[in-house]
Short mmCIF file of N, CA and C in Angstrom, two decimals:
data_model
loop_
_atom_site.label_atom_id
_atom_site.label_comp_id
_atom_site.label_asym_id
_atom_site.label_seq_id
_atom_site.Cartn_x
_atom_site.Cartn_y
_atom_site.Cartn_z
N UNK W 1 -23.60 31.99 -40.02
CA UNK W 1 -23.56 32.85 -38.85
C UNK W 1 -23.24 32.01 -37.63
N UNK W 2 -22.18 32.60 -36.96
CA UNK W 2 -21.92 32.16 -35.79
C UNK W 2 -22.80 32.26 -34.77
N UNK W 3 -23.07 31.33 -33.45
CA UNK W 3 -23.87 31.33 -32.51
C UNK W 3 -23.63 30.63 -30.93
N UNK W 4 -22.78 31.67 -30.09
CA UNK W 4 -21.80 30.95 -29.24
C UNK W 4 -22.99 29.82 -28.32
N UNK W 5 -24.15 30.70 -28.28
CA UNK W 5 -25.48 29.89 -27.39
C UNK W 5 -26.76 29.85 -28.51
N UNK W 6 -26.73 28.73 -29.27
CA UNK W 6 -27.92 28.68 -30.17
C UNK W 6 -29.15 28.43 -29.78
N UNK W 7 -29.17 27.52 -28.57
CA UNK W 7 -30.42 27.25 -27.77
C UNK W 7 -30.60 28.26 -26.82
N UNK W 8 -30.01 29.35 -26.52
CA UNK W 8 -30.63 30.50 -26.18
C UNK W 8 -31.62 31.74 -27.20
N UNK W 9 -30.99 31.30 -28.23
CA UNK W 9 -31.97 32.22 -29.26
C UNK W 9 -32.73 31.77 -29.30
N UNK W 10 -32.87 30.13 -29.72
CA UNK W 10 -34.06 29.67 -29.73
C UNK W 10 -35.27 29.65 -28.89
N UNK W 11 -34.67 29.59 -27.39
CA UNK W 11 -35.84 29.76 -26.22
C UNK W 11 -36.20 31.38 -26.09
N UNK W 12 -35.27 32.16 -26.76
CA UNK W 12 -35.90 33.34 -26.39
C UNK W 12 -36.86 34.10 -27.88
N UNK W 13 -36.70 33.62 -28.48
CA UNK W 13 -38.11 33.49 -30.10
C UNK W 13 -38.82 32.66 -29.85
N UNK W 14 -38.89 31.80 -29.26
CA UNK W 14 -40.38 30.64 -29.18
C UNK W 14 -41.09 31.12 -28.05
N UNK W 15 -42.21 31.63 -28.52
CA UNK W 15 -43.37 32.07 -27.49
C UNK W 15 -43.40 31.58 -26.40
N UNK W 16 -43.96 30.23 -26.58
CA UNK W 16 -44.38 29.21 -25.57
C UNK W 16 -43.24 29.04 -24.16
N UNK W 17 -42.15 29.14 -24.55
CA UNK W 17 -40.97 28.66 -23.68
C UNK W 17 -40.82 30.53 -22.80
N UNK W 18 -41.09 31.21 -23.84
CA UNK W 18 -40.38 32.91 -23.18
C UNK W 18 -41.93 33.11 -22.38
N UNK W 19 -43.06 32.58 -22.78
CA UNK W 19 -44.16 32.85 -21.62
C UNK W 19 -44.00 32.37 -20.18
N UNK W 20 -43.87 31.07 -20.32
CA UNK W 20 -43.42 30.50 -19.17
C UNK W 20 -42.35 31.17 -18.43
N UNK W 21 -41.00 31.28 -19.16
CA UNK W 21 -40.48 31.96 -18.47
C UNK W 21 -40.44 33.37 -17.76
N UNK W 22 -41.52 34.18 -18.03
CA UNK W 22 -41.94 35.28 -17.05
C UNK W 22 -42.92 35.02 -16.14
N UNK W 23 -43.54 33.65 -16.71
CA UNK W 23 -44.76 33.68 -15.55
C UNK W 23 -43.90 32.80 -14.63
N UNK W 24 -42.91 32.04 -14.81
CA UNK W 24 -42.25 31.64 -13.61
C UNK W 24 -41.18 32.62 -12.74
N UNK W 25 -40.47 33.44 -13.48
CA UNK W 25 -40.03 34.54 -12.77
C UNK W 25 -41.15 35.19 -12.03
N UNK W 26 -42.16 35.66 -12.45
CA UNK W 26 -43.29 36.77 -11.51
C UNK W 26 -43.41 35.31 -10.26
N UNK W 27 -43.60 34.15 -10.45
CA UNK W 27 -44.08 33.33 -9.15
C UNK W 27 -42.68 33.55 -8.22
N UNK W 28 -41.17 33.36 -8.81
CA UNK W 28 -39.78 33.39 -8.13
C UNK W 28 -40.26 34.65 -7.30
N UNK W 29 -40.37 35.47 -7.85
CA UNK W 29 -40.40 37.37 -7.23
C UNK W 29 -41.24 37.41 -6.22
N UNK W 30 -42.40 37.10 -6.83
CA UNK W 30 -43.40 37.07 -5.64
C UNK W 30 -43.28 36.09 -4.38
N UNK W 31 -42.81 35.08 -4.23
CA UNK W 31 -41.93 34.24 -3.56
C UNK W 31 -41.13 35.18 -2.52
N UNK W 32 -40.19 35.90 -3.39
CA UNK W 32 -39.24 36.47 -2.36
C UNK W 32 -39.24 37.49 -2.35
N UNK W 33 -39.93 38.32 -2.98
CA UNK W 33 -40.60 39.69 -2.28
C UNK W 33 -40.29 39.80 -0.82
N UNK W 34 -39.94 41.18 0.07
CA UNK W 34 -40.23 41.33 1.09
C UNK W 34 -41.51 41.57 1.52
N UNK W 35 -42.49 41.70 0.89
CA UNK W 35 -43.72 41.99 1.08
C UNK W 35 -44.68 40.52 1.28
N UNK W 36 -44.38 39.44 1.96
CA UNK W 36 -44.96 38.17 1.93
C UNK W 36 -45.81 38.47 3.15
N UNK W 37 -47.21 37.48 3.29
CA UNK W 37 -48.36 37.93 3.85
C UNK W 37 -47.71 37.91 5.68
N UNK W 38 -48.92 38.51 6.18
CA UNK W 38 -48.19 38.90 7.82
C UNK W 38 -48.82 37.57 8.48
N UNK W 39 -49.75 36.94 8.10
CA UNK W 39 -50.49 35.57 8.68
C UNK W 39 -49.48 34.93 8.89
N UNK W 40 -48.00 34.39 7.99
CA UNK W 40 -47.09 33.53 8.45
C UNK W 40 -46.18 33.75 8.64
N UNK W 41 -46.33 34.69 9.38
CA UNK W 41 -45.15 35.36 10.27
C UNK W 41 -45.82 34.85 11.69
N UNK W 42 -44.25 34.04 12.69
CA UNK W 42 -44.87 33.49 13.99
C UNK W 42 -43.82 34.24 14.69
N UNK W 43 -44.29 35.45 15.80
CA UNK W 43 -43.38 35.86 16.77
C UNK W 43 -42.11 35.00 17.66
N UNK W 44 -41.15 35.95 17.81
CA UNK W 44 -40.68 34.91 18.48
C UNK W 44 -40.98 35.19 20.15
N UNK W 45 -40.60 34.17 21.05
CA UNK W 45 -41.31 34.29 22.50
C UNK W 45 -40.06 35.31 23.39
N UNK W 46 -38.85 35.29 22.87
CA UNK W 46 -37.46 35.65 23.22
C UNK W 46 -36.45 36.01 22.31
N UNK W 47 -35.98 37.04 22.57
CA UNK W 47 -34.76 37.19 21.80
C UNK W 47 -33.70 36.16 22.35
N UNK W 48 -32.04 36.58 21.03
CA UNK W 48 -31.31 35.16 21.25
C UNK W 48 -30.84 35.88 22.41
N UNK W 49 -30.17 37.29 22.91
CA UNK W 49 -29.77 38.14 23.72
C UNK W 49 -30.53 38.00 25.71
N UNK W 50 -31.73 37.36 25.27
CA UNK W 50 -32.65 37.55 26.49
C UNK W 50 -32.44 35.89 26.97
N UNK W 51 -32.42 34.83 25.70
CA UNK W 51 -31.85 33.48 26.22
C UNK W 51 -30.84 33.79 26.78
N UNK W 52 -29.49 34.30 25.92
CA UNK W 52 -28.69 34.14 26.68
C UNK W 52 -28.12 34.69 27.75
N UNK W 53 -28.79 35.72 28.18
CA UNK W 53 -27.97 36.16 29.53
C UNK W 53 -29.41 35.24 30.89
N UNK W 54 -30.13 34.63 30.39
CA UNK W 54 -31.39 33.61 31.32
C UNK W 54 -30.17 32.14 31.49
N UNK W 55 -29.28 32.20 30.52
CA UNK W 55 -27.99 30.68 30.43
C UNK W 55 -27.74 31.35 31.37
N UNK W 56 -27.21 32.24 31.13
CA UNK W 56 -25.58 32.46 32.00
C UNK W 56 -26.23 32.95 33.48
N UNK W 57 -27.27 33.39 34.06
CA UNK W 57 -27.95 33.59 34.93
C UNK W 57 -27.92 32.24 35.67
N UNK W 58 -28.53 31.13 35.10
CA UNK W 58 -28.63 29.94 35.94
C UNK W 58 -27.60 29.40 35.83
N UNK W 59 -26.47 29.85 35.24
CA UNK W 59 -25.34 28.87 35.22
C UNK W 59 -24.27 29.48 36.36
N UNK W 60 -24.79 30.91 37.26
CA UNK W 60 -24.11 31.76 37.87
C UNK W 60 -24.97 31.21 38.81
N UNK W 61 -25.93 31.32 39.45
CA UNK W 61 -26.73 30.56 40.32
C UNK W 61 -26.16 29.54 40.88
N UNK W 62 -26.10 28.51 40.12
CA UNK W 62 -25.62 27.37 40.28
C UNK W 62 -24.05 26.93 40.30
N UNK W 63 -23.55 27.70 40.10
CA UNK W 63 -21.65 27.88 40.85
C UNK W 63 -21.45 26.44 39.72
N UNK W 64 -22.20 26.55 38.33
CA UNK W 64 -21.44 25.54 37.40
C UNK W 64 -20.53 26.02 36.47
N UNK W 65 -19.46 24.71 37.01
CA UNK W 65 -18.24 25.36 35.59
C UNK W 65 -18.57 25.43 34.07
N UNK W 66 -17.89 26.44 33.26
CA UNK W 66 -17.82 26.29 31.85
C UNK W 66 -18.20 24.99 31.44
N UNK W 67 -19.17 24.00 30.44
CA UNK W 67 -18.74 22.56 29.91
C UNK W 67 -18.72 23.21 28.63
N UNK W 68 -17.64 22.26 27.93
CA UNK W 68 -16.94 21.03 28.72
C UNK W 68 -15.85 21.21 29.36
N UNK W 69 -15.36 21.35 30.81
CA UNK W 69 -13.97 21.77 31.15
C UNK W 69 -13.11 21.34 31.51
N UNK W 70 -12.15 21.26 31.19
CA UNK W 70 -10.63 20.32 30.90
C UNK W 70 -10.73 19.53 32.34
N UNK W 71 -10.96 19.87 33.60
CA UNK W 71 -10.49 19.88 35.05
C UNK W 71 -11.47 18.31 35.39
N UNK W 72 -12.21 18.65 34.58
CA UNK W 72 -13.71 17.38 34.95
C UNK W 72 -13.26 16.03 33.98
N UNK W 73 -11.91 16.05 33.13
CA UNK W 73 -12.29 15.24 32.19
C UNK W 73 -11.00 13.87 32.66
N UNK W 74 -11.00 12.86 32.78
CA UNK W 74 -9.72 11.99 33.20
C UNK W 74 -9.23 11.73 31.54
N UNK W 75 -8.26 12.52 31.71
CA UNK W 75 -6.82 12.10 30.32
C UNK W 75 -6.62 10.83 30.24
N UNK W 76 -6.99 10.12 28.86
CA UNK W 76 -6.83 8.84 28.58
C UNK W 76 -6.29 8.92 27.27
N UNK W 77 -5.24 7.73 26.90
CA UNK W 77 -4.13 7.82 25.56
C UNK W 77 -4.92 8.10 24.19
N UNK W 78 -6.40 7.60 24.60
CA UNK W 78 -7.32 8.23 22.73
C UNK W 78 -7.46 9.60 22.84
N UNK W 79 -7.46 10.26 23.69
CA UNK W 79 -7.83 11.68 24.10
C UNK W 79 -6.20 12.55 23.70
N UNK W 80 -5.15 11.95 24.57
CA UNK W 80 -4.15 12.38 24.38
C UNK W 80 -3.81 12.54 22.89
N UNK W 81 -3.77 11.38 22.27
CA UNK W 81 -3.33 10.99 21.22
C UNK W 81 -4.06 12.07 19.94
N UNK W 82 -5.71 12.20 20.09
CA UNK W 82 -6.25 13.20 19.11
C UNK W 82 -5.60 14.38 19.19
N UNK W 83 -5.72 14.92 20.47
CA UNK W 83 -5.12 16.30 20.70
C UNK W 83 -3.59 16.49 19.61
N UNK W 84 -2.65 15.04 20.17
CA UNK W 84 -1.39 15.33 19.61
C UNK W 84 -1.39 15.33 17.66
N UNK W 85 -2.43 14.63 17.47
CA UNK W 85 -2.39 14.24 16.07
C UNK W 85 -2.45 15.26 15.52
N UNK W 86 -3.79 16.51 15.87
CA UNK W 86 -4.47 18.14 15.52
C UNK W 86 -3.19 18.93 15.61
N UNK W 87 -2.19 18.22 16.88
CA UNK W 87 -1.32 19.32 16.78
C UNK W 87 -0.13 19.23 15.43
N UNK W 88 0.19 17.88 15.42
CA UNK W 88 1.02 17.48 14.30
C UNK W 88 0.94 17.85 12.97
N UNK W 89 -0.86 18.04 13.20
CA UNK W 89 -1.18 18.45 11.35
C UNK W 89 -0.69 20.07 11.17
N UNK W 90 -1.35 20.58 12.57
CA UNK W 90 -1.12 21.83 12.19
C UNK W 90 0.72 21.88 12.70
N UNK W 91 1.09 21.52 13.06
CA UNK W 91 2.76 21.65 13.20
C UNK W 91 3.46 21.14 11.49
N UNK W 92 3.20 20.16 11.11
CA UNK W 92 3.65 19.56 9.59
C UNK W 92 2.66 20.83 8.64
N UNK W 93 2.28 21.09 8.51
CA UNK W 93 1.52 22.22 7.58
C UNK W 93 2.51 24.01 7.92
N UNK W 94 2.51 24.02 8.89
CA UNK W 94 3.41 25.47 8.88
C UNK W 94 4.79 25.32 8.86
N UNK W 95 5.21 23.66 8.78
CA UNK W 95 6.41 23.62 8.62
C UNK W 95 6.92 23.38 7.03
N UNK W 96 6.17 22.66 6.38
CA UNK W 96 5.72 23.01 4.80
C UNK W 96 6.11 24.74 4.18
N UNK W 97 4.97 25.10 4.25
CA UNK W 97 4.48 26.29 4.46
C UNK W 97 5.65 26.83 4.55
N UNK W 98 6.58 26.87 5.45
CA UNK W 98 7.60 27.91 5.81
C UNK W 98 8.68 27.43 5.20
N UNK W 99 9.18 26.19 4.83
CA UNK W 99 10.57 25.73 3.89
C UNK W 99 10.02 26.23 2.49
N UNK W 100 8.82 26.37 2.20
CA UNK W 100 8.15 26.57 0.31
C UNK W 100 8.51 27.59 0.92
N UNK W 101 8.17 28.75 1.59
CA UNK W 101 8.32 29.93 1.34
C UNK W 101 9.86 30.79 1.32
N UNK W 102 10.42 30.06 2.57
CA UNK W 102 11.90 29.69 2.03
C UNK W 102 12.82 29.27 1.05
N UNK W 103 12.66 28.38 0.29
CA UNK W 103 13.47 28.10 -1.04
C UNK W 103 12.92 28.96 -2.28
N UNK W 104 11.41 30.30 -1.79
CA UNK W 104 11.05 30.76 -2.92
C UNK W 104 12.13 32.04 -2.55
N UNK W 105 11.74 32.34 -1.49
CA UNK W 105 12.78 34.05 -1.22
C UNK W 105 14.01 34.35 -0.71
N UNK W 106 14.54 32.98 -0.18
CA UNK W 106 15.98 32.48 0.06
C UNK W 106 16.78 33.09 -1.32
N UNK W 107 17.80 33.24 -1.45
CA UNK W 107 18.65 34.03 -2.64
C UNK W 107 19.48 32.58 -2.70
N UNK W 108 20.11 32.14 -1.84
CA UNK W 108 20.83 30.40 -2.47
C UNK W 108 19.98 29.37 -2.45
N UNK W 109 20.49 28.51 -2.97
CA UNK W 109 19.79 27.12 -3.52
C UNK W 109 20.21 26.36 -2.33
N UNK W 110 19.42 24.96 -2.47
CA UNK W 110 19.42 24.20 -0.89
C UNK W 110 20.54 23.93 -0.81
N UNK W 111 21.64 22.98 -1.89
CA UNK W 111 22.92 22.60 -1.28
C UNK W 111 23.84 23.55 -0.88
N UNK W 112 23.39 24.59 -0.67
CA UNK W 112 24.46 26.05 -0.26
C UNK W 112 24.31 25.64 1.21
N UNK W 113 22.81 25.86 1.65
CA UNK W 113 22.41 26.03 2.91
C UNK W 113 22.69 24.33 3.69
N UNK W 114 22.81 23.81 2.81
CA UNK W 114 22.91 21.84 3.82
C UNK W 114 24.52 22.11 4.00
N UNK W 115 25.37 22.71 2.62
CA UNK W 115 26.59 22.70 3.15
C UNK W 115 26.94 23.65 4.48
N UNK W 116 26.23 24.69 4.88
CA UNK W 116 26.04 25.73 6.08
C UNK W 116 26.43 24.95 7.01
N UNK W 117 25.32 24.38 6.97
CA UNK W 117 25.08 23.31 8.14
C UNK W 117 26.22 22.34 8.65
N UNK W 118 27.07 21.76 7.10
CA UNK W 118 27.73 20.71 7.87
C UNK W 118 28.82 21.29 7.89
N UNK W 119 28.98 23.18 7.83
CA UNK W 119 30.50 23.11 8.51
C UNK W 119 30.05 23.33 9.43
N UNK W 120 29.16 23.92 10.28
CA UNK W 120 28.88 23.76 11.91
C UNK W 120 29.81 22.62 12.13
N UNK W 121 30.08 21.92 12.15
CA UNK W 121 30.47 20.57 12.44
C UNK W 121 29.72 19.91 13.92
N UNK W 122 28.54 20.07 13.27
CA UNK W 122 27.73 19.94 14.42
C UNK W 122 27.80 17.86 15.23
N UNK W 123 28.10 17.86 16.23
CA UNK W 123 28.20 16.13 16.67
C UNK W 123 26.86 15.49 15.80
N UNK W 124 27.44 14.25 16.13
CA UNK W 124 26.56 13.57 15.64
C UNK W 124 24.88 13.07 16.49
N UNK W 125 25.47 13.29 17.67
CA UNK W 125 24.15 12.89 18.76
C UNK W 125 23.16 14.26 18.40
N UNK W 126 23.95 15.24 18.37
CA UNK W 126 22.63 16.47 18.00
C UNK W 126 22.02 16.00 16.82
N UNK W 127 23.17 15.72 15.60
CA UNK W 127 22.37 15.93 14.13
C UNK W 127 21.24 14.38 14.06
N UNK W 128 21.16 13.69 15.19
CA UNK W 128 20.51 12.35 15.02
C UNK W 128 19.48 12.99 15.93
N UNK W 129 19.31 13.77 16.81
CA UNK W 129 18.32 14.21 17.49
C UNK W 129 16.95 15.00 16.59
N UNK W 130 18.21 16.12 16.10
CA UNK W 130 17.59 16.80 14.86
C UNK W 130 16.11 16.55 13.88
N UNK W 131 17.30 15.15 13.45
CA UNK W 131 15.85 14.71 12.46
C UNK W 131 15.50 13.51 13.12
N UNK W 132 15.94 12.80 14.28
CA UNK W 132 14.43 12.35 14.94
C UNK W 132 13.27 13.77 15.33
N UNK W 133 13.36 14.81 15.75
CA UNK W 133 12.45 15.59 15.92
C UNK W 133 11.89 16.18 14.70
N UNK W 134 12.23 15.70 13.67
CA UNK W 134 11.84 16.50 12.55
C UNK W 134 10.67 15.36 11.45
N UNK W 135 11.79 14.04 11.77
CA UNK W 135 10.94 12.64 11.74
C UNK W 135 9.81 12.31 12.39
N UNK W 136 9.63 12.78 13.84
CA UNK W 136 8.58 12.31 14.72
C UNK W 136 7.53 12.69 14.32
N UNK W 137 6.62 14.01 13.86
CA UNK W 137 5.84 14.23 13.42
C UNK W 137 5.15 13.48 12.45
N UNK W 138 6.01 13.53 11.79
CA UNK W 138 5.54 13.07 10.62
C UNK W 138 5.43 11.34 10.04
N UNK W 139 6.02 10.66 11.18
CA UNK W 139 5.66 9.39 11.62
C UNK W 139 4.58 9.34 12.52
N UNK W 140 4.46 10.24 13.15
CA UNK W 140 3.38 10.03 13.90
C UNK W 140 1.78 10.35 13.24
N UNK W 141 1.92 11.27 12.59
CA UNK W 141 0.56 11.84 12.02
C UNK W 141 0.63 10.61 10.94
N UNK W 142 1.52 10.34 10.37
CA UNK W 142 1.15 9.13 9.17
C UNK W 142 1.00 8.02 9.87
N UNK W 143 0.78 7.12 10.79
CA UNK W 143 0.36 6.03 11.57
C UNK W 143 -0.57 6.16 12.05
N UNK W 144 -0.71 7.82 12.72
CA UNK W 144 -2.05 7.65 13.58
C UNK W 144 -3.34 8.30 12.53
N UNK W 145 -3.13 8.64 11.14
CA UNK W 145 -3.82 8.62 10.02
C UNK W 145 -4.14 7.42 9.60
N UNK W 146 -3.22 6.56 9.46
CA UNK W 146 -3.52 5.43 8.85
C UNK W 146 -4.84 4.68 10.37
N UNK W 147 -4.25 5.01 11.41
CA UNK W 147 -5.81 4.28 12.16
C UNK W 147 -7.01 5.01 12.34
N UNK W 148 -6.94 6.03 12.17
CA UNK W 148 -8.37 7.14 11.50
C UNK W 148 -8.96 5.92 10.04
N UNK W 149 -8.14 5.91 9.33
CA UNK W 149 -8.81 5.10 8.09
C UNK W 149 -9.31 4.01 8.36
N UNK W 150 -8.93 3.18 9.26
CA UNK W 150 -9.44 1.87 9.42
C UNK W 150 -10.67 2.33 10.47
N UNK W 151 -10.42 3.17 11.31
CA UNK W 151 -11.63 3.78 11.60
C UNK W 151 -12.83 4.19 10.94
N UNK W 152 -12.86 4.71 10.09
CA UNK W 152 -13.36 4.83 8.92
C UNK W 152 -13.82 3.99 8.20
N UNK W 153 -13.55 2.96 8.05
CA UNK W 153 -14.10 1.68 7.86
C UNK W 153 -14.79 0.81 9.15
N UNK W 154 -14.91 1.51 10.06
CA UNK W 154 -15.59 0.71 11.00
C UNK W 154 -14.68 -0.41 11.48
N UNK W 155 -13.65 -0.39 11.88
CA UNK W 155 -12.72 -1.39 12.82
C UNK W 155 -12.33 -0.58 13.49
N UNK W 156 -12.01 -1.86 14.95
CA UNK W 156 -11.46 -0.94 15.75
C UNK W 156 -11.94 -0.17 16.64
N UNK W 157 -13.06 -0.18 17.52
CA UNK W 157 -13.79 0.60 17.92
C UNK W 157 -13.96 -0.11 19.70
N UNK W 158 -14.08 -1.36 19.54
CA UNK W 158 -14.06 -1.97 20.95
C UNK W 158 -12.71 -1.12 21.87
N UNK W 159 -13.24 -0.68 22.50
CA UNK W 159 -11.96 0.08 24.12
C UNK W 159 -11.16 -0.34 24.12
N UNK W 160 -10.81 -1.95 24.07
CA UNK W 160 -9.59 -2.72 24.28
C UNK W 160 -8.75 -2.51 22.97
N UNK W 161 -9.67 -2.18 21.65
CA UNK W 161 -9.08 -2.05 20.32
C UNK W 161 -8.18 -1.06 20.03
N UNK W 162 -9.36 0.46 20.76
CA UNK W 162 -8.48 1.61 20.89
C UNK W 162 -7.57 1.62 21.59
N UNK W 163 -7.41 1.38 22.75
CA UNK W 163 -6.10 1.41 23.39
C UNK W 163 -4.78 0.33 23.14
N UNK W 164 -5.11 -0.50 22.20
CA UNK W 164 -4.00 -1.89 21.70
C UNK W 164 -3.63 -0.62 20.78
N UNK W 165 -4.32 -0.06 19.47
CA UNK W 165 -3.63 0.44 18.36
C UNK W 165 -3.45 1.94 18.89
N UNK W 166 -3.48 2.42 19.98
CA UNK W 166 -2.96 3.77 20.27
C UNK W 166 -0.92 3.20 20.53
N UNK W 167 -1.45 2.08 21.24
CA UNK W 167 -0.06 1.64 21.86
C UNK W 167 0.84 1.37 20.36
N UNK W 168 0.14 0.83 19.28
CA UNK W 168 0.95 0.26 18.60
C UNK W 168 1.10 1.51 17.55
N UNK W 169 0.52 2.41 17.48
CA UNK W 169 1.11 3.94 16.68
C UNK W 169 1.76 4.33 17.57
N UNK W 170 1.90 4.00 18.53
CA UNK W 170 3.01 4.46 19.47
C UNK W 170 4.93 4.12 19.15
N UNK W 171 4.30 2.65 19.48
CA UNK W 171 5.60 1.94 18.65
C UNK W 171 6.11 2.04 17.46
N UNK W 172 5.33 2.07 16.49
CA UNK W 172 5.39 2.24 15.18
C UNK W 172 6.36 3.12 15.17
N UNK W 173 5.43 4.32 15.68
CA UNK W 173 6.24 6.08 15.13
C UNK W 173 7.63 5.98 15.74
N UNK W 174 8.01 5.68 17.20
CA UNK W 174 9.38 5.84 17.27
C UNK W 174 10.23 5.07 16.51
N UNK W 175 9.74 3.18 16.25
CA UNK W 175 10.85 3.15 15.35
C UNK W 175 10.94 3.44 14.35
N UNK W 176 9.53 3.99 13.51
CA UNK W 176 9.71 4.66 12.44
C UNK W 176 11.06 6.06 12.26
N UNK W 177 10.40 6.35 13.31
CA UNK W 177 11.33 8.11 13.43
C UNK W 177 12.76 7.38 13.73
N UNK W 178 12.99 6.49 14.27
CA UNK W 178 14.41 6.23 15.01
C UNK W 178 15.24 5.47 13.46
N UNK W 179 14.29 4.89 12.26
CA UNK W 179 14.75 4.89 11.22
C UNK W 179 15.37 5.65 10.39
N UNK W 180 14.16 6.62 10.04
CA UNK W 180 14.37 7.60 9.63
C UNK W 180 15.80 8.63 9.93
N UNK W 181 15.75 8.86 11.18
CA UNK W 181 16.91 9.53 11.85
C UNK W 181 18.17 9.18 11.61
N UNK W 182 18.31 7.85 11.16
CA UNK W 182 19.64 7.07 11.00
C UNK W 182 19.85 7.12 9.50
N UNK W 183 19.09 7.69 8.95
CA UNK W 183 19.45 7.39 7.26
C UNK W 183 20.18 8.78 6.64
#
């Protein structure tokens, strides 16, 4: 005889194991019953509704701006640089995203559409612009990833550190991209 769970038959014929297991279910239940004693139940002093309009009361009082707000903050290249990175990921992800979804519902195959392109007879200063802008991203998020990692390892953290390797993902990415562009 077949038996897809044999150690379930077994725990459920052996007394000893199927007792336990109801007297530990009745403790689970009784546990989470809605009916648990009223002694440890502790009021609360405020609703979250009554905090928050007592915030926004003293924060109207006091003629204080929103924090954290852009206007209070001095723009510095680690600041810049995160912002641009968040944007890159999410710019390289919908640009993914939208060529897959393209070569799925597109009706021609890619060398139809590259040949499109090069009867444009588009100059050459555009088509080098092109994929430097198409390059930049993606030199950039891969350099300034790669100093997240060493971040990540704990280097790199002294002020003078961050701002040497902001400069040098700086450099990197254009001549990366300005490579790229030429190939």
């Amino acid at each position: 005889m077949f038996l897809p769970f044999p150690g379930v038959v077994w725990a459920l014929t052996n007394p000893p194991l199927l007792s336990s297991r109801c007297v530990g279910r009745r403790c689970l239940l009784a546990r989470l019953s809605p009916g648990f004693p009223v002694r440890h139940v502790v009021p609360m002093a405020t609703t979250a509704k009554e905090e928050m309009a007592r915030f926004w009361e003293k924060n109207t009082k006091s003629s204080r701006p929103l924090s954290p707000h852009v206007t209070i903050y001095k723009w510095s290249l680690p600041m810049a640089m995160s912002i641009t990175h968040r944007g890159t990921g999410v710019a390289l992800s919908l640009g993914v995203s939208l060529f897959s979804l393209a070569a799925l519902l597109l009706p021609e195959q890619f060398p139809h559409y590259l040949a499109m392109v090069k009867s444009l007879s588009l100059g050459p200063a555009l088509i080098y612009s092109a994929k430097f802008a198409l390059a930049f991203p993606l030199s950039y998020h891969t350099w300034n990833g790669i100093r997240h990692l060493a971040w990540d390892l704990g280097k790199g953290f002294k002020l003078s550190q961050v701002q040497q390797s902001g400069v040098l993902v700086l450099i990197l990415t254009l001549l990366s991209s300005a490579g790229l562009a030429a190939l």
